[in-house]
Amino acid sequence: GVTYCGSPSSTTQVTKQSELDALAGCVDLLGDWEFNGTGFTDTDSLVNIQTVQGELEFRSFQGVSGTGPWFNNWSSHLPVDIEMPNLQSVGGKLWIRNQCRTDLLNFPALTSIGTTLEIDGNTLDSLNFESLTNVNLITIRDNGNHGGNWLNSEFEIHTFNSLVSLDHLNIQDNTPNPGNLVALGGFNSLTSLNNLEVYDNPELQSCCKLIDL
């Protein structure tokens, strides 16, 4: 079956569920990859992917249209979990940004990101990056209750427990109210950090191993 998908010199865009499902046999993604759009139901077909040669981006990645979990039965695109359980390395940047709606970012086997992990402007619940040991910069910002309609937009960070050293950690502006970052834990193995920025997270109630660095 197919193991290599994409092209080393281009960006492959995946904009609908059928295109995502076509990746079920892929193990290694060549070039840069962008998953964006609405109407997605799951990421089950990404289960076999182990490497991404270039950048990996989930942008405005949302589910099918439906009602809930929002105030006043507001109708919009539902959350969809972003799971790549066997992904081990991303050669460039890993972006999850621009109004992705997800209950779970699950990358439990990911050990290496070439440059930056950026989680920016989404509605989140939980994160799993438990195996990550190699990344230069982690940015988590502007996540929370975008539009003010979400009932369950609070999220906590209790991962990144394999990281020993990191150049720059930025956790800021998780301010879309009501409901955003309420607890910052994890990072239990971190002993070396050159630049730490944690600010403008108004609902943050508990923190953290980072204070000891």
PDB file of C-alpha atoms in Angstrom:
ATOM      1  CA  GLY A   1       0.000   0.000   0.000  1.00  0.00           C
ATOM      2  CA  VAL A   2       0.870   3.679  -0.095  1.00  0.00           C
ATOM      3  CA  THR A   3       3.296   4.771   2.601  1.00  0.00           C
ATOM      4  CA  TYR A   4       4.604   8.097   1.235  1.00  0.00           C
ATOM      5  CA  CYS A   5       2.070  10.819   0.515  1.00  0.00           C
ATOM      6  CA  GLY A   6       2.474  14.374  -0.728  1.00  0.00           C
ATOM      7  CA  SER A   7       5.365  16.094  -2.495  1.00  0.00           C
ATOM      8  CA  PRO A   8       8.652  17.290  -0.965  1.00  0.00           C
ATOM      9  CA  SER A   9       8.449  20.675  -2.677  1.00  0.00           C
ATOM     10  CA  SER A  10       4.821  21.663  -2.146  1.00  0.00           C
ATOM     11  CA  THR A  11       1.999  22.192   0.341  1.00  0.00           C
ATOM     12  CA  THR A  12      -0.810  19.654   0.318  1.00  0.00           C
ATOM     13  CA  GLN A  13      -4.174  21.022   1.448  1.00  0.00           C
ATOM     14  CA  VAL A  14      -6.870  18.822   2.974  1.00  0.00           C
ATOM     15  CA  THR A  15     -10.212  20.623   3.090  1.00  0.00           C
ATOM     16  CA  LYS A  16     -12.843  17.899   3.511  1.00  0.00           C
ATOM     17  CA  GLN A  17     -13.372  14.592   5.273  1.00  0.00           C
ATOM     18  CA  SER A  18     -13.090  12.465   2.133  1.00  0.00           C
ATOM     19  CA  GLU A  19      -9.617  13.889   1.444  1.00  0.00           C
ATOM     20  CA  LEU A  20      -8.577  13.173   5.009  1.00  0.00           C
ATOM     21  CA  ASP A  21      -9.925   9.614   4.790  1.00  0.00           C
ATOM     22  CA  ALA A  22      -7.821   9.036   1.683  1.00  0.00           C
ATOM     23  CA  LEU A  23      -4.707   9.298   3.873  1.00  0.00           C
ATOM     24  CA  ALA A  24      -5.491   6.061   5.741  1.00  0.00           C
ATOM     25  CA  GLY A  25      -2.538   4.232   4.165  1.00  0.00           C
ATOM     26  CA  CYS A  26      -0.014   7.034   4.621  1.00  0.00           C
ATOM     27  CA  VAL A  27       2.937   6.609   6.982  1.00  0.00           C
ATOM     28  CA  ASP A  28       5.181   9.504   5.927  1.00  0.00           C
ATOM     29  CA  LEU A  29       3.891  12.871   4.694  1.00  0.00           C
ATOM     30  CA  LEU A  30       6.250  14.669   2.303  1.00  0.00           C
ATOM     31  CA  GLY A  31       6.400  18.464   2.089  1.00  0.00           C
ATOM     32  CA  ASP A  32       4.100  20.763   4.060  1.00  0.00           C
ATOM     33  CA  TRP A  33       0.538  19.818   5.034  1.00  0.00           C
ATOM     34  CA  GLU A  34      -2.465  22.001   5.838  1.00  0.00           C
ATOM     35  CA  PHE A  35      -5.786  20.718   7.185  1.00  0.00           C
ATOM     36  CA  ASN A  36      -8.482  23.375   7.151  1.00  0.00           C
ATOM     37  CA  GLY A  37     -12.202  23.865   6.737  1.00  0.00           C
ATOM     38  CA  THR A  38     -15.475  22.694   8.263  1.00  0.00           C
ATOM     39  CA  GLY A  39     -17.566  19.536   8.087  1.00  0.00           C
ATOM     40  CA  PHE A  40     -14.956  17.152   9.500  1.00  0.00           C
ATOM     41  CA  THR A  41     -16.141  14.255  11.667  1.00  0.00           C
ATOM     42  CA  ASP A  42     -12.875  12.638  12.842  1.00  0.00           C
ATOM     43  CA  THR A  43      -9.159  12.253  12.208  1.00  0.00           C
ATOM     44  CA  ASP A  44      -9.151   8.443  12.442  1.00  0.00           C
ATOM     45  CA  SER A  45      -7.466   8.040   9.057  1.00  0.00           C
ATOM     46  CA  LEU A  46      -4.334   9.817  10.318  1.00  0.00           C
ATOM     47  CA  VAL A  47      -3.604   6.941  12.704  1.00  0.00           C
ATOM     48  CA  ASN A  48      -0.736   5.434  10.674  1.00  0.00           C
ATOM     49  CA  ILE A  49       1.204   8.644  10.034  1.00  0.00           C
ATOM     50  CA  GLN A  50       4.635   8.631  11.704  1.00  0.00           C
ATOM     51  CA  THR A  51       6.476  11.574  10.143  1.00  0.00           C
ATOM     52  CA  VAL A  52       5.781  14.908   8.461  1.00  0.00           C
ATOM     53  CA  GLN A  53       8.729  16.160   6.433  1.00  0.00           C
ATOM     54  CA  GLY A  54       7.871  19.865   6.566  1.00  0.00           C
ATOM     55  CA  GLU A  55       5.284  21.951   8.402  1.00  0.00           C
ATOM     56  CA  LEU A  56       1.986  20.597   9.727  1.00  0.00           C
ATOM     57  CA  GLU A  57      -0.918  23.003  10.155  1.00  0.00           C
ATOM     58  CA  PHE A  58      -4.491  22.623  11.362  1.00  0.00           C
ATOM     59  CA  ARG A  59      -6.248  25.909  10.567  1.00  0.00           C
ATOM     60  CA  SER A  60      -9.919  26.703  11.207  1.00  0.00           C
ATOM     61  CA  PHE A  61     -10.422  22.948  11.555  1.00  0.00           C
ATOM     62  CA  GLN A  62     -14.034  22.386  12.640  1.00  0.00           C
ATOM     63  CA  GLY A  63     -16.711  19.728  12.646  1.00  0.00           C
ATOM     64  CA  VAL A  64     -20.145  19.468  11.110  1.00  0.00           C
ATOM     65  CA  SER A  65     -22.824  22.054  11.790  1.00  0.00           C
ATOM     66  CA  GLY A  66     -24.962  21.386  14.841  1.00  0.00           C
ATOM     67  CA  THR A  67     -26.484  22.734  18.043  1.00  0.00           C
ATOM     68  CA  GLY A  68     -24.591  22.822  21.362  1.00  0.00           C
ATOM     69  CA  PRO A  69     -22.545  22.944  23.542  1.00  0.00           C
ATOM     70  CA  TRP A  70     -23.343  26.636  23.490  1.00  0.00           C
ATOM     71  CA  PHE A  71     -25.451  29.187  25.268  1.00  0.00           C
ATOM     72  CA  ASN A  72     -29.037  29.576  24.056  1.00  0.00           C
ATOM     73  CA  ASN A  73     -28.769  26.557  21.712  1.00  0.00           C
ATOM     74  CA  TRP A  74     -26.661  28.593  19.340  1.00  0.00           C
ATOM     75  CA  SER A  75     -25.923  26.616  16.170  1.00  0.00           C
ATOM     76  CA  SER A  76     -22.501  26.419  14.589  1.00  0.00           C
ATOM     77  CA  HIS A  77     -19.737  23.958  13.713  1.00  0.00           C
ATOM     78  CA  LEU A  78     -19.108  21.295  16.346  1.00  0.00           C
ATOM     79  CA  PRO A  79     -15.739  20.425  17.875  1.00  0.00           C
ATOM     80  CA  VAL A  80     -13.725  17.573  16.357  1.00  0.00           C
ATOM     81  CA  ASP A  81     -10.786  15.824  18.053  1.00  0.00           C
ATOM     82  CA  ILE A  82      -7.386  16.227  16.414  1.00  0.00           C
ATOM     83  CA  GLU A  83      -5.544  12.964  16.983  1.00  0.00           C
ATOM     84  CA  MET A  84      -2.338  11.631  15.437  1.00  0.00           C
ATOM     85  CA  PRO A  85      -1.450   8.896  17.922  1.00  0.00           C
ATOM     86  CA  ASN A  86       1.569   7.494  16.066  1.00  0.00           C
ATOM     87  CA  LEU A  87       3.122  10.708  14.775  1.00  0.00           C
ATOM     88  CA  GLN A  88       6.756  10.846  15.928  1.00  0.00           C
ATOM     89  CA  SER A  89       8.304  13.855  14.202  1.00  0.00           C
ATOM     90  CA  VAL A  90       7.446  17.083  12.367  1.00  0.00           C
ATOM     91  CA  GLY A  91      10.349  18.538  10.418  1.00  0.00           C
ATOM     92  CA  GLY A  92       9.153  22.148  10.582  1.00  0.00           C
ATOM     93  CA  LYS A  93       6.516  23.964  12.578  1.00  0.00           C
ATOM     94  CA  LEU A  94       3.370  22.449  14.079  1.00  0.00           C
ATOM     95  CA  TRP A  95       0.480  24.953  14.048  1.00  0.00           C
ATOM     96  CA  ILE A  96      -3.002  24.566  15.480  1.00  0.00           C
ATOM     97  CA  ARG A  97      -4.586  27.948  14.907  1.00  0.00           C
ATOM     98  CA  ASN A  98      -7.308  30.308  13.758  1.00  0.00           C
ATOM     99  CA  GLN A  99     -10.507  28.981  15.345  1.00  0.00           C
ATOM    100  CA  CYS A 100      -9.901  25.262  15.414  1.00  0.00           C
ATOM    101  CA  ARG A 101     -12.671  23.747  17.533  1.00  0.00           C
ATOM    102  CA  THR A 102     -11.503  20.648  19.343  1.00  0.00           C
ATOM    103  CA  ASP A 103     -11.963  18.796  22.617  1.00  0.00           C
ATOM    104  CA  LEU A 104      -8.650  16.971  22.313  1.00  0.00           C
ATOM    105  CA  LEU A 105      -5.224  17.614  20.813  1.00  0.00           C
ATOM    106  CA  ASN A 106      -3.719  14.137  21.029  1.00  0.00           C
ATOM    107  CA  PHE A 107      -0.103  13.689  19.901  1.00  0.00           C
ATOM    108  CA  PRO A 108       1.128  11.134  22.495  1.00  0.00           C
ATOM    109  CA  ALA A 109       4.042   9.707  20.446  1.00  0.00           C
ATOM    110  CA  LEU A 110       5.381  12.997  19.044  1.00  0.00           C
ATOM    111  CA  THR A 111       8.987  13.419  20.175  1.00  0.00           C
ATOM    112  CA  SER A 112      10.399  16.072  17.833  1.00  0.00           C
ATOM    113  CA  ILE A 113       9.214  19.327  16.239  1.00  0.00           C
ATOM    114  CA  GLY A 114      11.774  21.042  14.013  1.00  0.00           C
ATOM    115  CA  THR A 115      11.095  24.598  15.175  1.00  0.00           C
ATOM    116  CA  THR A 116       7.893  25.722  16.908  1.00  0.00           C
ATOM    117  CA  LEU A 117       4.684  24.395  18.411  1.00  0.00           C
ATOM    118  CA  GLU A 118       2.044  27.122  18.133  1.00  0.00           C
ATOM    119  CA  ILE A 119      -1.486  26.697  19.522  1.00  0.00           C
ATOM    120  CA  ASP A 120      -3.177  29.985  18.722  1.00  0.00           C
ATOM    121  CA  GLY A 121      -6.770  31.186  18.633  1.00  0.00           C
ATOM    122  CA  ASN A 122      -8.732  28.002  19.269  1.00  0.00           C
ATOM    123  CA  THR A 123     -11.384  26.528  21.515  1.00  0.00           C
ATOM    124  CA  LEU A 124      -9.704  23.695  23.417  1.00  0.00           C
ATOM    125  CA  ASP A 125     -10.252  21.176  26.184  1.00  0.00           C
ATOM    126  CA  SER A 126      -7.222  18.926  26.753  1.00  0.00           C
ATOM    127  CA  LEU A 127      -3.747  18.496  25.265  1.00  0.00           C
ATOM    128  CA  ASN A 128      -1.437  15.474  25.092  1.00  0.00           C
ATOM    129  CA  PHE A 129       2.182  16.029  24.093  1.00  0.00           C
ATOM    130  CA  GLU A 130       3.628  13.613  26.645  1.00  0.00           C
ATOM    131  CA  SER A 131       6.565  12.314  24.554  1.00  0.00           C
ATOM    132  CA  LEU A 132       7.789  15.648  23.203  1.00  0.00           C
ATOM    133  CA  THR A 133      11.490  16.132  23.928  1.00  0.00           C
ATOM    134  CA  ASN A 134      12.736  18.347  21.090  1.00  0.00           C
ATOM    135  CA  VAL A 135      11.244  21.749  20.208  1.00  0.00           C
ATOM    136  CA  ASN A 136      12.630  25.299  20.309  1.00  0.00           C
ATOM    137  CA  LEU A 137       9.540  27.390  21.057  1.00  0.00           C
ATOM    138  CA  ILE A 138       6.088  26.623  22.458  1.00  0.00           C
ATOM    139  CA  THR A 139       3.421  29.305  22.115  1.00  0.00           C
ATOM    140  CA  ILE A 140      -0.082  28.863  23.570  1.00  0.00           C
ATOM    141  CA  ARG A 141      -2.143  32.030  23.185  1.00  0.00           C
ATOM    142  CA  ASP A 142      -5.576  33.472  22.487  1.00  0.00           C
ATOM    143  CA  ASN A 143      -7.410  30.231  23.242  1.00  0.00           C
ATOM    144  CA  GLY A 144     -10.781  30.163  24.982  1.00  0.00           C
ATOM    145  CA  ASN A 145     -14.398  31.190  24.504  1.00  0.00           C
ATOM    146  CA  HIS A 146     -14.339  32.805  21.085  1.00  0.00           C
ATOM    147  CA  GLY A 147     -17.584  34.631  20.414  1.00  0.00           C
ATOM    148  CA  GLY A 148     -18.731  34.139  24.012  1.00  0.00           C
ATOM    149  CA  ASN A 149     -21.093  31.309  23.067  1.00  0.00           C
ATOM    150  CA  TRP A 150     -19.280  28.240  24.393  1.00  0.00           C
ATOM    151  CA  LEU A 151     -20.479  26.537  27.561  1.00  0.00           C
ATOM    152  CA  ASN A 152     -17.367  24.407  28.070  1.00  0.00           C
ATOM    153  CA  SER A 153     -14.365  26.412  26.930  1.00  0.00           C
ATOM    154  CA  GLU A 154     -12.136  26.177  30.012  1.00  0.00           C
ATOM    155  CA  PHE A 155      -8.957  24.198  29.418  1.00  0.00           C
ATOM    156  CA  GLU A 156      -6.006  23.010  31.474  1.00  0.00           C
ATOM    157  CA  ILE A 157      -2.414  22.106  30.604  1.00  0.00           C
ATOM    158  CA  HIS A 158      -1.018  18.974  32.268  1.00  0.00           C
ATOM    159  CA  THR A 159       1.389  17.676  29.635  1.00  0.00           C
ATOM    160  CA  PHE A 160       4.873  18.295  28.173  1.00  0.00           C
ATOM    161  CA  ASN A 161       6.259  16.115  30.981  1.00  0.00           C
ATOM    162  CA  SER A 162       9.139  14.680  28.886  1.00  0.00           C
ATOM    163  CA  LEU A 163      10.650  18.049  27.988  1.00  0.00           C
ATOM    164  CA  VAL A 164      13.974  18.608  29.745  1.00  0.00           C
ATOM    165  CA  SER A 165      15.102  21.801  28.016  1.00  0.00           C
ATOM    166  CA  LEU A 166      13.339  24.506  26.049  1.00  0.00           C
ATOM    167  CA  ASP A 167      14.501  27.797  24.603  1.00  0.00           C
ATOM    168  CA  HIS A 168      11.261  29.791  24.817  1.00  0.00           C
ATOM    169  CA  LEU A 169       7.847  29.188  26.376  1.00  0.00           C
ATOM    170  CA  ASN A 170       5.087  31.725  25.746  1.00  0.00           C
ATOM    171  CA  ILE A 171       1.622  31.332  27.310  1.00  0.00           C
ATOM    172  CA  GLN A 172      -0.302  34.564  26.894  1.00  0.00           C
ATOM    173  CA  ASP A 173      -3.563  36.299  26.051  1.00  0.00           C
ATOM    174  CA  ASN A 174      -5.745  33.265  26.716  1.00  0.00           C
ATOM    175  CA  THR A 175      -8.453  35.830  27.399  1.00  0.00           C
ATOM    176  CA  PRO A 176     -11.602  35.170  25.294  1.00  0.00           C
ATOM    177  CA  ASN A 177     -14.213  35.236  28.091  1.00  0.00           C
ATOM    178  CA  PRO A 178     -15.904  33.603  29.811  1.00  0.00           C
ATOM    179  CA  GLY A 179     -13.836  30.443  29.869  1.00  0.00           C
ATOM    180  CA  ASN A 180     -10.161  30.031  29.022  1.00  0.00           C
ATOM    181  CA  LEU A 181      -6.960  28.697  30.621  1.00  0.00           C
ATOM    182  CA  VAL A 182      -7.670  27.811  34.261  1.00  0.00           C
ATOM    183  CA  ALA A 183      -4.732  25.556  35.248  1.00  0.00           C
ATOM    184  CA  LEU A 184      -1.116  25.356  34.131  1.00  0.00           C
ATOM    185  CA  GLY A 185       0.686  22.184  35.173  1.00  0.00           C
ATOM    186  CA  GLY A 186       2.892  19.684  33.412  1.00  0.00           C
ATOM    187  CA  PHE A 187       6.511  20.380  32.395  1.00  0.00           C
ATOM    188  CA  ASN A 188       7.579  18.115  35.269  1.00  0.00           C
ATOM    189  CA  SER A 189      10.980  17.215  33.760  1.00  0.00           C
ATOM    190  CA  LEU A 190      11.908  20.715  32.591  1.00  0.00           C
ATOM    191  CA  THR A 191      15.210  21.902  34.059  1.00  0.00           C
ATOM    192  CA  SER A 192      16.435  24.408  31.456  1.00  0.00           C
ATOM    193  CA  LEU A 193      14.392  27.298  30.039  1.00  0.00           C
ATOM    194  CA  ASN A 194      15.923  30.422  28.520  1.00  0.00           C
ATOM    195  CA  ASN A 195      12.842  32.611  28.114  1.00  0.00           C
ATOM    196  CA  LEU A 196       9.538  32.301  29.987  1.00  0.00           C
ATOM    197  CA  GLU A 197       6.489  34.477  29.314  1.00  0.00           C
ATOM    198  CA  VAL A 198       3.207  33.776  31.126  1.00  0.00           C
ATOM    199  CA  TYR A 199       0.822  36.729  31.224  1.00  0.00           C
ATOM    200  CA  ASP A 200      -2.719  37.949  30.461  1.00  0.00           C
ATOM    201  CA  ASN A 201      -4.387  34.672  31.398  1.00  0.00           C
ATOM    202  CA  PRO A 202      -7.100  36.132  33.659  1.00  0.00           C
ATOM    203  CA  GLU A 203      -8.739  32.873  34.740  1.00  0.00           C
ATOM    204  CA  LEU A 204      -5.488  31.047  35.545  1.00  0.00           C
ATOM    205  CA  GLN A 205      -5.939  29.694  39.082  1.00  0.00           C
ATOM    206  CA  SER A 206      -3.092  27.223  39.590  1.00  0.00           C
ATOM    207  CA  CYS A 207       0.505  27.266  38.441  1.00  0.00           C
ATOM    208  CA  CYS A 208       3.020  25.390  38.321  1.00  0.00           C
ATOM    209  CA  LYS A 209       6.368  23.654  38.014  1.00  0.00           C
ATOM    210  CA  LEU A 210       7.534  26.638  35.947  1.00  0.00           C
ATOM    211  CA  ILE A 211       7.736  28.841  39.040  1.00  0.00           C
ATOM    212  CA  ASP A 212      10.674  26.769  40.279  1.00  0.00           C
ATOM    213  CA  LEU A 213      12.856  27.461  37.226  1.00  0.00           C
TER     214      LEU A 213
END
